[in-house]
CSV table of C-alpha atoms in Angstrom, one decimal:
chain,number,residue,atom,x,y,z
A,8,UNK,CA,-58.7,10.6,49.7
A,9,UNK,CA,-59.2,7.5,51.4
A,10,UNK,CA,-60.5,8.4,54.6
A,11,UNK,CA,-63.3,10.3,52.1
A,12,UNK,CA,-63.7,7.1,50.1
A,13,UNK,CA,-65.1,5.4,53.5
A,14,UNK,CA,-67.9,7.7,54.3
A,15,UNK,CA,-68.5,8.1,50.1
A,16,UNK,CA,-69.1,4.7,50.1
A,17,UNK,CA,-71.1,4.4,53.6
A,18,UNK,CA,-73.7,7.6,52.5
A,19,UNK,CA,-74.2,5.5,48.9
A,20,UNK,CA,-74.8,2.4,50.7
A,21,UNK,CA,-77.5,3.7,53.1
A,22,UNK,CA,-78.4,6.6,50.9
A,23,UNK,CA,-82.0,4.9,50.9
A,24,UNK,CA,-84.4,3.9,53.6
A,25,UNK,CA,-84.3,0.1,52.4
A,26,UNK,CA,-80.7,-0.1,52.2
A,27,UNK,CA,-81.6,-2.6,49.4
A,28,UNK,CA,-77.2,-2.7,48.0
A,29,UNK,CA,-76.2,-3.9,51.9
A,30,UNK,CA,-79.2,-5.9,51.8
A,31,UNK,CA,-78.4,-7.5,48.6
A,32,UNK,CA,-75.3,-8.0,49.6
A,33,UNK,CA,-75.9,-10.0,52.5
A,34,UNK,CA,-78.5,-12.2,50.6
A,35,UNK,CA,-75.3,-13.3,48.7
A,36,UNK,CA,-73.0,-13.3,50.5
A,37,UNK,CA,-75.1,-15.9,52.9
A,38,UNK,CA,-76.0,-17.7,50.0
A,39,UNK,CA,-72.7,-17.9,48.7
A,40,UNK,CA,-71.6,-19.2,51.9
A,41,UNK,CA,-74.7,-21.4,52.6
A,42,UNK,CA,-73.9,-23.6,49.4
A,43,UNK,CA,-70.0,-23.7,49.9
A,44,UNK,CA,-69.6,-22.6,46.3
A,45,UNK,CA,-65.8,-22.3,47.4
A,46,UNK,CA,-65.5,-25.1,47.7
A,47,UNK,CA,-65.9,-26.1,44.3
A,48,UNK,CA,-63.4,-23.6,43.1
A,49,UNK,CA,-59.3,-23.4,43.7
A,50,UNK,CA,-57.5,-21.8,46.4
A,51,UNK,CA,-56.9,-18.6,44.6
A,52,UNK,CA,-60.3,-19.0,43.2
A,53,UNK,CA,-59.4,-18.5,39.9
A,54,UNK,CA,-61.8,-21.5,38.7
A,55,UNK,CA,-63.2,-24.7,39.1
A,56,UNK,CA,-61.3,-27.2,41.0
A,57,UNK,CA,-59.5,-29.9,39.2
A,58,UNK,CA,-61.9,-32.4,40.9
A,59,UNK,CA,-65.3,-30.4,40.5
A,60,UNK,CA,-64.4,-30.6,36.7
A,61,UNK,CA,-63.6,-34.2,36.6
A,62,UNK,CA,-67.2,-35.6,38.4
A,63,UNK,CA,-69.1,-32.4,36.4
A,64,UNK,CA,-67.7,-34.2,33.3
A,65,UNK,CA,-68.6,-37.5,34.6
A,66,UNK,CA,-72.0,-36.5,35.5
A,67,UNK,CA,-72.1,-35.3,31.9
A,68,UNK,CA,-71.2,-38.8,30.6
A,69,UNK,CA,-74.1,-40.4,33.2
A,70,UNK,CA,-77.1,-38.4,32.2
A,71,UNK,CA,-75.7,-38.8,28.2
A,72,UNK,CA,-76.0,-42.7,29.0
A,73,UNK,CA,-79.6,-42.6,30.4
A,74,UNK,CA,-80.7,-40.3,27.4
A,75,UNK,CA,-79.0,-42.2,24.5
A,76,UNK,CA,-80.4,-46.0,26.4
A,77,UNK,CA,-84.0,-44.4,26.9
A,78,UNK,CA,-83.7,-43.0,23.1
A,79,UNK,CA,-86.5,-45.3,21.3
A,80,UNK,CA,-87.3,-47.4,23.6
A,81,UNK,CA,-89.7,-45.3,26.3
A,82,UNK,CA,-92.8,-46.1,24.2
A,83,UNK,CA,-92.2,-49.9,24.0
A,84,UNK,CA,-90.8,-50.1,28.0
A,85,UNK,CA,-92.6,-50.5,30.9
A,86,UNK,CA,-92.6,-47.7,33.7
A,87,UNK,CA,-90.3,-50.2,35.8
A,88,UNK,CA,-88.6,-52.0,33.0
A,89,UNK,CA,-85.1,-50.1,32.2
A,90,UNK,CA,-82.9,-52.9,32.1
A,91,UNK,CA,-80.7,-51.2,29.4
A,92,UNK,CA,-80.3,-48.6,31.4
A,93,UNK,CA,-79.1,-50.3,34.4
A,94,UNK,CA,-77.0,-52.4,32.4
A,95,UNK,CA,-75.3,-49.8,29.8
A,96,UNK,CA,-74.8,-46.9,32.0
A,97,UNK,CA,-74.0,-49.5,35.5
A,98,UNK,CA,-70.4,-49.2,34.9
A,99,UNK,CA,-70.8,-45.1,34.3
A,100,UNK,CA,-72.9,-44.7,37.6
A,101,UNK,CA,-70.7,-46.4,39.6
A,102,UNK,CA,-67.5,-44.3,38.7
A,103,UNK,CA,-69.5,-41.4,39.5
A,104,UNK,CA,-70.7,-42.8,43.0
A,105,UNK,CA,-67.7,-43.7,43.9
A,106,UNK,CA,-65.8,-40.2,42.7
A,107,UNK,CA,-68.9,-38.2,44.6
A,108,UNK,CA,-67.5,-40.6,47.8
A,109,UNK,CA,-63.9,-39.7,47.3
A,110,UNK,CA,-64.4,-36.0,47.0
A,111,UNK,CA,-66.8,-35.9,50.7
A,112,UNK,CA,-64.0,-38.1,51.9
A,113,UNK,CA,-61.2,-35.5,50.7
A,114,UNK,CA,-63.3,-32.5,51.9
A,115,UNK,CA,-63.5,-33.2,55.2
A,116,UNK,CA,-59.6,-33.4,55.0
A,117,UNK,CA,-59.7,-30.1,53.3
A,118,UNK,CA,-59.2,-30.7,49.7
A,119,UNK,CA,-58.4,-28.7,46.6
A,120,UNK,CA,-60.3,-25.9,48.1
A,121,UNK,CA,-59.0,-25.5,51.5
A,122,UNK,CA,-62.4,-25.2,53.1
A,123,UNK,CA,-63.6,-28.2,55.1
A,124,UNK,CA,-66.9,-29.1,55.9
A,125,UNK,CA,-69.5,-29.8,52.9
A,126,UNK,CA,-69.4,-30.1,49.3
A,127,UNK,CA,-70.5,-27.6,46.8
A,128,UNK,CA,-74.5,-27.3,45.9
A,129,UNK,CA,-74.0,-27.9,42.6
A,130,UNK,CA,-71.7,-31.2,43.2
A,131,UNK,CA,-74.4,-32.4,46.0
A,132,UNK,CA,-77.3,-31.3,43.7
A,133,UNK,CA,-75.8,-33.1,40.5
A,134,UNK,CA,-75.1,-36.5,42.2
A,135,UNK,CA,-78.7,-36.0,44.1
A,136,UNK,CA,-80.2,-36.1,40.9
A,137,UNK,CA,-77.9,-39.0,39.3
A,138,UNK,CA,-79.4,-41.4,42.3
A,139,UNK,CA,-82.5,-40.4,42.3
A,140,UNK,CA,-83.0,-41.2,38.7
A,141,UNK,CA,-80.7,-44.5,39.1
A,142,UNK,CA,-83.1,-45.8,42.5
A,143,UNK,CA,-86.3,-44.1,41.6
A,144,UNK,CA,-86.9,-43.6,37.8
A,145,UNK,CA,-84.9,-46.6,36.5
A,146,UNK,CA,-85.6,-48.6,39.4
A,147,UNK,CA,-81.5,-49.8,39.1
A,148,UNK,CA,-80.5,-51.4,42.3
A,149,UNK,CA,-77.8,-53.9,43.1
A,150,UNK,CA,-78.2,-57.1,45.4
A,151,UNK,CA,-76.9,-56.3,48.1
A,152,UNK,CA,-73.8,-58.8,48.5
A,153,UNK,CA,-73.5,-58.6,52.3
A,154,UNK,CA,-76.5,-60.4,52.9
A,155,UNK,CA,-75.3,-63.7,53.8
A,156,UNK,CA,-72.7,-63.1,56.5
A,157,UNK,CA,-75.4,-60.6,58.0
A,158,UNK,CA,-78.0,-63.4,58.1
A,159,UNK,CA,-75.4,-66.1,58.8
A,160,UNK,CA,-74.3,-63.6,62.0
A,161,UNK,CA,-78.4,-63.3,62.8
A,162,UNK,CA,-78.8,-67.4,63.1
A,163,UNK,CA,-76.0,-67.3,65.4
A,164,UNK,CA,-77.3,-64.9,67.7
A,165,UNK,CA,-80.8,-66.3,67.6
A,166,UNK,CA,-79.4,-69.5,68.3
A,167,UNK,CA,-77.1,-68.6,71.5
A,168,UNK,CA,-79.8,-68.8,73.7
A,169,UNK,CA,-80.8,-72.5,72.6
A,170,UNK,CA,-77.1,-73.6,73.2
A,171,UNK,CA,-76.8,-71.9,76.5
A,172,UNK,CA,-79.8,-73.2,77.9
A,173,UNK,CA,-78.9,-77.2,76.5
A,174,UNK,CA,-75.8,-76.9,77.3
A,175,UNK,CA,-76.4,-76.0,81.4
A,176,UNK,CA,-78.8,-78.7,81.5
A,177,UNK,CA,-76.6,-81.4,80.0
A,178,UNK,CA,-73.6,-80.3,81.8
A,179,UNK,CA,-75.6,-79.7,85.6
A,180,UNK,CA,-75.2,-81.9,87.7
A,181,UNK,CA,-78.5,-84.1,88.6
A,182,UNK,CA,-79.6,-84.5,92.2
A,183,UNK,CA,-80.8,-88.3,92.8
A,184,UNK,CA,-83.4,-87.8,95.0
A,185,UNK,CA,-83.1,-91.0,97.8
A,186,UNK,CA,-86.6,-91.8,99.2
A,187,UNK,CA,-86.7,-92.6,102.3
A,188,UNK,CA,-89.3,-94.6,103.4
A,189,UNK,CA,-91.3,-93.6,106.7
A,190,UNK,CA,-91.2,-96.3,109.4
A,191,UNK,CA,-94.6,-97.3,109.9
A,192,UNK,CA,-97.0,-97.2,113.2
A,193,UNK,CA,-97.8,-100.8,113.6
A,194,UNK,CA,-101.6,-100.6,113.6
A,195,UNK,CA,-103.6,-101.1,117.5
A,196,UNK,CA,-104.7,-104.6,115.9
A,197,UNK,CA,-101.0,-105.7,116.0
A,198,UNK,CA,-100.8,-104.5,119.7
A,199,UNK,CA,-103.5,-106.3,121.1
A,200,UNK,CA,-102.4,-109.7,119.3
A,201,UNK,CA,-99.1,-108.9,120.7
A,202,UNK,CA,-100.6,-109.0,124.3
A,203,UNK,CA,-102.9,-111.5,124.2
A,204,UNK,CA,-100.0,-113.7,123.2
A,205,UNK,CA,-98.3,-113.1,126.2
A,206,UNK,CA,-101.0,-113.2,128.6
């Protein structure tokens, strides 16, 4: 009877003090939602999602390249010296990047999954690991090739200033100052030649 089954089910559940079964439940049910594992499945989810299988594989591919270009050589490199690394598995690493991009970009949109928002743990904890061994462990980083406009835009604002300030003085107009000279007070010496000529 289904209106039996209810209350079967509810005296099973809380049949002991801890309720551990609903409390076990919750725990994954949170964690479950926590990491967005759906999102790393189908709609129906009836498996992995085309894409989660395609950058899992890739990931694959990434961490065989840093194995098979570390293979022999670890005792013979220096801690910062994995140049084979970066320069066999570049092209791998950078497929992966920019599939790991595509995917957060088609998330938000709602991808494979139907559920917006973040990615799977596992994707996120995968490609978390990939960069921290490409940046930190191998040391593999790539010029960065926007430098020059960015300091080519910084000398032009630094130098605004300079042309604003030479520029108003050239173009102001200059004021000629005109002296004008004071008449002068003939002296008292002057006065009393004056009248003794004319007395």
């Amino acid at each position: 009877n289904s209106s039996e089954s209810h209350n079967c089910a509810k005296s099973i559940l809380t049949s002991d003090r801890l309720q551990i079964v609903v409390t076990l439940s919750e725990f994954f049910n949170e964690t479950w939602d926590t990491a967005n594992c759906a999102n790393c499945l189908k709609n129906n989810s009836e498996g992995l999602s085309n894409s989660t299988v395609e950058f899992l594989d890739l990931f694959n591919k990434s961490l065989t390249c840093f194995e098979h270009n570390l293979q022999g050589q670890t005792i013979y490199l220096s801690p910062n010296n994995y140049t084979e690394v970066c320069k066999n598995c570049n092209e791998t690493y950078r497929m992966l990047n920019d599939l790991y991009n595509n995917l957060q970009r088609m998330n938000r949109q709602g991808g494979e999954s139907g559920h917006s928002a973040h990615l799977c743990i596992d994707v996120e904890d995968a490609m978390n690991i990939t960069r921290k061994l490409w940046s930190r462990t191998f040391n593999c980083s790539v010029p960065c090739s926007d430098t020059v406009p960015v300091v080519a835009v910084s000398s032009f604002i630094l130098f605004l200033p300079i042309v604003f300030y030479l520029s108003s003085f050239l173009h102001s107009k200059q004021k000629k100052r005109i002296l004008i000279l004071p008449k002068r007070i003939q002296s008292n010496a002057s006065l009393v030649n004056i009248q003794e000529k004319y007395s």
